[in-house]
Amino acid sequence: MTQSHPRISKAVIPAAGLGTRFLPATKATPKEMLPVVDKPAIQYVVEEAVSAGLDDVLMITGRNKRPLEDHFDRNYELESALQKKGDASRLAKVQESSDLATMHYVRQGDPRGLGHAVLCAAPHVGHEPFAVLLGDDLIDPRDPLLQRMIEVQEQHGGSVIALMEVAPEQIHLYGCAAVEATAEGDVVRISGLVEKPDPADAPSHYAIIGRYVLDPHVFDILRKTEPGRGGEIQLTDALQQLATDEKLGGPVHGVVFQGRRYDTGDRGDYLRAIVRLACEREDLGPDFRTWLRSYVAEEMQQS
């Protein structure tokens, strides 16, 4: 018989990065506010958390990140102007972001890596399990990854990490997990983790993607974790300790994701994400797909 574990209610979204890969666009605008079609990337992430039942959201921010707070706040002047125009459709879109969740913010004054960012959430999270969602990974709402991860955590306790199988030559771009099969096809037991290994040293082709459900004991480990790769406090290093010593905070499982994921942390993948999402929109898709087919055909003829 499986054991029941506390229900998760809080989500943590680290958003203190400088966004250097998107300069100069991110010189004065947070990368999380870059639009994916007509919504900033960060709103997709908050919507995902809310869809999984997590309506208490803590965002870890830094300098020049005030637009994130403004986006999820009310804008009475804009709302009043739209109301006077009778533009109910745009008014609803503006109000949607401020009504999504109960938002909290804390600054990561010294950007010392993802592990340090997660540690900044400790006073807010307390002694409850919680979810961490990285803003560069957008998960299609038709593929409820986070809900599945919460189910696994409630069943087994401990921590749960999202995994995706990648080509061997790409594994050096990710954290990588050593895994053992379980009775559930999409769930594996994680026995070890390594951050961005050389392909020859990688324990598997399973890459960590930006979704975690964590046991609060991870905070105790992060407080003692020394800077690792890149001189930063790596969340992967703390999870490695949990994976190798269950007594520290329960087992570590992985959910192998095979759904639709959009990577907005890379310029090329960001553009592909916009195209894919635009093509699937009912209001934009038909005309956009027609134009896209025509454009590709013209390019093919000229090449």
XYZ file of C-alpha atoms in Angstrom:
303
model
C 0.000 0.000 0.000
C 1.359 3.422 -0.933
C 1.742 6.134 1.637
C -0.060 9.473 1.371
C 2.092 12.602 1.558
C 1.225 16.293 2.128
C -0.526 18.092 -0.704
C 1.640 20.608 -2.523
C 0.301 24.151 -2.751
C 3.320 26.368 -3.463
C 5.306 27.002 -6.622
C 8.699 28.715 -6.859
C 9.805 30.356 -10.105
C 13.465 31.488 -10.247
C 13.579 34.591 -12.455
C 16.760 36.438 -11.472
C 18.880 35.566 -14.509
C 20.432 38.300 -16.627
C 19.275 36.923 -19.991
C 22.630 37.580 -21.636
C 21.858 35.325 -24.610
C 19.155 37.775 -25.697
C 21.135 41.013 -25.467
C 20.511 43.783 -26.356
C 16.770 43.019 -26.033
C 17.246 42.154 -22.359
C 19.368 45.177 -21.471
C 16.337 46.877 -19.888
C 13.638 44.202 -20.270
C 13.664 40.946 -18.266
C 14.045 37.940 -20.542
C 10.980 36.443 -18.854
C 8.926 39.315 -20.292
C 9.884 38.612 -23.901
C 6.644 37.833 -25.754
C 5.805 34.357 -26.980
C 3.197 35.346 -29.562
C 1.236 37.849 -27.431
C 1.961 36.767 -23.844
C 5.237 37.063 -21.956
C 6.974 33.737 -21.410
C 6.622 34.008 -17.638
C 2.822 34.076 -17.842
C 2.769 30.646 -19.495
C 4.782 29.309 -16.555
C 2.483 30.812 -13.914
C -0.538 29.461 -15.790
C 1.014 25.999 -15.730
C 1.482 26.165 -11.961
C -2.102 27.303 -11.463
C -3.435 24.539 -13.739
C -1.674 22.026 -11.482
C -3.454 23.462 -8.431
C -0.589 25.649 -7.201
C -2.022 29.140 -6.744
C 0.596 30.349 -4.224
C 3.511 31.463 -6.412
C 6.839 32.851 -5.212
C 9.021 34.483 -7.840
C 12.747 34.840 -7.179
C 13.764 38.100 -8.844
C 16.750 40.428 -9.053
C 17.717 43.876 -10.251
C 15.737 45.303 -13.193
C 12.982 42.704 -12.714
C 10.261 45.121 -11.585
C 8.285 44.612 -14.855
C 7.550 41.045 -13.673
C 5.755 42.389 -10.618
C 3.974 45.046 -12.661
C 2.725 42.454 -15.149
C 0.966 40.415 -12.460
C -0.405 43.538 -10.746
C -3.445 45.624 -11.630
C -3.099 48.472 -14.130
C -6.055 50.666 -13.290
C -5.302 53.380 -15.872
C -5.128 50.880 -18.740
C -8.172 48.979 -17.489
C -10.167 52.203 -17.212
C -9.197 53.249 -20.749
C -10.226 49.872 -22.186
C -13.471 49.939 -20.215
C -14.348 53.376 -21.593
C -13.695 52.098 -25.111
C -15.923 49.098 -24.491
C -13.031 46.800 -25.396
C -14.099 43.880 -23.210
C -11.845 41.364 -24.949
C -8.581 43.221 -24.314
C -9.748 44.220 -20.833
C -10.187 40.534 -19.958
C -6.683 39.755 -21.241
C -5.174 42.550 -19.150
C -6.999 41.449 -15.997
C -6.228 37.774 -16.533
C -2.608 38.001 -15.414
C -3.443 39.876 -12.201
C -6.127 37.357 -11.244
C -4.104 34.196 -11.917
C -2.569 33.487 -8.525
C -1.442 34.910 -5.208
C 1.969 36.258 -6.181
C 4.924 36.809 -3.857
C 8.388 38.136 -4.660
C 11.829 37.923 -3.075
C 15.102 39.223 -4.473
C 18.142 37.059 -4.982
C 20.601 39.820 -4.170
C 23.694 37.799 -5.074
C 23.116 35.624 -8.173
C 24.939 32.479 -7.112
C 23.148 29.873 -9.195
C 19.907 27.928 -9.293
C 20.563 26.192 -5.976
C 20.983 29.553 -4.259
C 17.816 30.883 -5.927
C 15.830 27.916 -4.613
C 17.307 28.448 -1.157
C 15.936 32.006 -1.191
C 12.461 30.424 -1.116
C 13.009 28.645 2.214
C 11.308 31.232 4.483
C 8.212 31.258 2.277
C 7.987 27.512 1.655
C 8.697 26.400 5.207
C 8.458 22.647 5.818
C 6.172 21.750 2.899
C 7.044 20.048 -0.374
C 6.976 22.533 -3.252
C 7.352 22.821 -7.004
C 10.069 24.666 -8.914
C 9.366 25.817 -12.469
C 12.120 27.295 -14.640
C 10.947 30.023 -16.965
C 12.962 28.908 -20.007
C 10.933 25.700 -20.352
C 7.346 26.085 -21.515
C 5.281 22.906 -21.266
C 2.244 22.617 -23.513
C -0.930 22.730 -21.375
C -2.234 19.685 -23.246
C 0.597 17.644 -21.684
C 0.143 17.996 -17.909
C 3.667 17.199 -16.745
C 3.522 19.034 -13.427
C 0.280 17.350 -12.386
C 1.857 13.964 -13.028
C 4.939 14.901 -11.001
C 2.763 15.967 -8.072
C 0.920 12.634 -8.228
C 4.228 10.749 -8.078
C 5.451 12.842 -5.148
C 2.225 12.317 -3.225
C 2.551 8.578 -3.807
C 6.254 8.104 -3.019
C 7.289 11.210 -1.065
C 10.755 12.660 -1.502
C 11.502 14.642 -4.637
C 10.531 14.276 -8.287
C 12.452 15.589 -11.298
C 11.249 15.989 -14.882
C 13.359 14.082 -17.411
C 13.438 13.992 -21.185
C 15.468 11.714 -23.414
C 17.834 13.688 -25.662
C 20.382 12.815 -28.327
C 23.791 11.799 -26.891
C 25.501 14.814 -28.457
C 23.122 17.162 -26.593
C 23.468 15.739 -23.093
C 26.342 18.113 -22.242
C 23.808 20.944 -22.291
C 21.794 19.504 -19.394
C 21.952 17.924 -16.006
C 21.848 14.148 -16.489
C 20.321 11.369 -14.379
C 21.341 7.787 -13.698
C 18.054 5.887 -13.534
C 16.484 2.573 -12.570
C 13.187 1.355 -14.001
C 10.043 1.048 -11.853
C 6.729 -0.692 -12.346
C 5.320 2.525 -13.853
C 6.401 3.128 -17.425
C 6.895 6.865 -17.134
C 8.513 6.814 -13.673
C 12.135 5.974 -12.870
C 14.120 5.871 -9.663
C 17.080 8.250 -9.771
C 20.310 6.922 -8.290
C 22.643 9.733 -9.310
C 22.872 13.094 -11.046
C 25.636 14.999 -12.800
C 25.576 18.547 -14.154
C 26.351 18.937 -17.896
C 28.566 15.863 -18.356
C 30.730 15.095 -21.345
C 28.794 12.678 -23.585
C 31.309 9.904 -22.881
C 30.752 10.270 -19.128
C 26.980 10.666 -19.128
C 25.196 7.927 -17.117
C 22.190 7.986 -19.490
C 20.470 10.008 -22.190
C 17.920 11.328 -19.695
C 18.259 15.089 -19.330
C 16.798 17.154 -16.506
C 14.321 19.733 -17.767
C 13.036 22.679 -15.805
C 10.406 21.163 -13.520
C 10.999 19.868 -9.989
C 8.845 18.837 -7.047
C 11.106 19.014 -4.017
C 11.118 17.790 -0.455
C 11.848 20.707 1.923
C 14.910 18.870 3.279
C 16.654 20.101 0.138
C 17.058 23.447 1.913
C 19.229 21.866 4.622
C 21.507 20.427 1.943
C 21.641 23.634 -0.099
C 22.778 25.601 2.958
C 25.844 23.345 3.107
C 26.436 22.928 -0.633
C 29.670 24.430 -1.883
C 29.822 26.191 -5.263
C 30.204 23.672 -8.069
C 30.268 23.951 -11.834
C 30.626 27.550 -12.958
C 31.336 28.681 -9.388
C 27.606 28.490 -8.613
C 25.570 26.577 -6.056
C 24.038 23.852 -8.195
C 20.624 22.404 -7.395
C 21.811 19.239 -9.144
C 24.533 18.762 -6.493
C 21.973 18.932 -3.682
C 19.666 16.502 -5.475
C 22.598 14.149 -5.979
C 22.930 13.914 -2.193
C 19.211 13.205 -1.820
C 19.409 10.530 -4.512
C 22.313 8.702 -2.892
C 21.080 8.924 0.709
C 17.324 8.458 1.083
C 17.526 9.193 4.821
C 18.254 12.852 4.051
C 14.821 13.523 2.569
C 13.223 10.555 0.900
C 13.802 9.004 -2.518
C 14.265 10.895 -5.784
C 12.117 9.816 -8.712
C 11.959 11.040 -12.269
C 8.969 11.444 -14.571
C 10.002 10.826 -18.173
C 8.257 13.450 -20.291
C 7.420 12.737 -23.918
C 5.100 15.646 -24.590
C 5.446 19.083 -26.153
C 8.095 21.361 -24.663
C 9.141 24.766 -25.899
C 12.618 26.032 -24.969
C 12.691 29.837 -24.826
C 16.184 30.077 -23.329
C 17.916 29.787 -26.702
C 17.318 32.288 -29.511
C 16.692 29.679 -32.177
C 14.405 27.583 -29.973
C 12.628 30.759 -28.852
C 11.755 31.562 -32.478
C 10.652 27.990 -33.117
C 8.438 28.118 -30.021
C 6.706 31.260 -31.315
C 6.119 29.688 -34.724
C 4.758 26.444 -33.284
C 2.426 28.161 -30.822
C 1.238 30.683 -33.395
C 0.446 27.890 -35.848
C -1.737 26.181 -33.242
C -3.757 29.276 -32.332
C -7.329 29.284 -33.642
C -7.263 33.044 -34.193
C -3.809 33.202 -35.825
C -3.063 29.703 -37.065
C -4.953 29.440 -40.378
C -3.586 32.649 -41.930
C -0.151 32.206 -40.400
C 0.203 28.621 -41.636
C -0.809 29.726 -45.154
C 1.836 32.454 -45.132
C 4.438 30.082 -43.649
C 3.869 27.453 -46.345
C 4.221 30.133 -49.027
C 7.386 31.500 -47.458
C 8.996 28.069 -47.150
C 8.079 27.238 -50.761
C 9.714 30.443 -51.976
C 12.843 29.732 -49.969
C 13.010 26.193 -51.354
C 12.828 27.512 -54.917
C 15.622 30.011 -54.312
C 17.949 27.557 -52.597
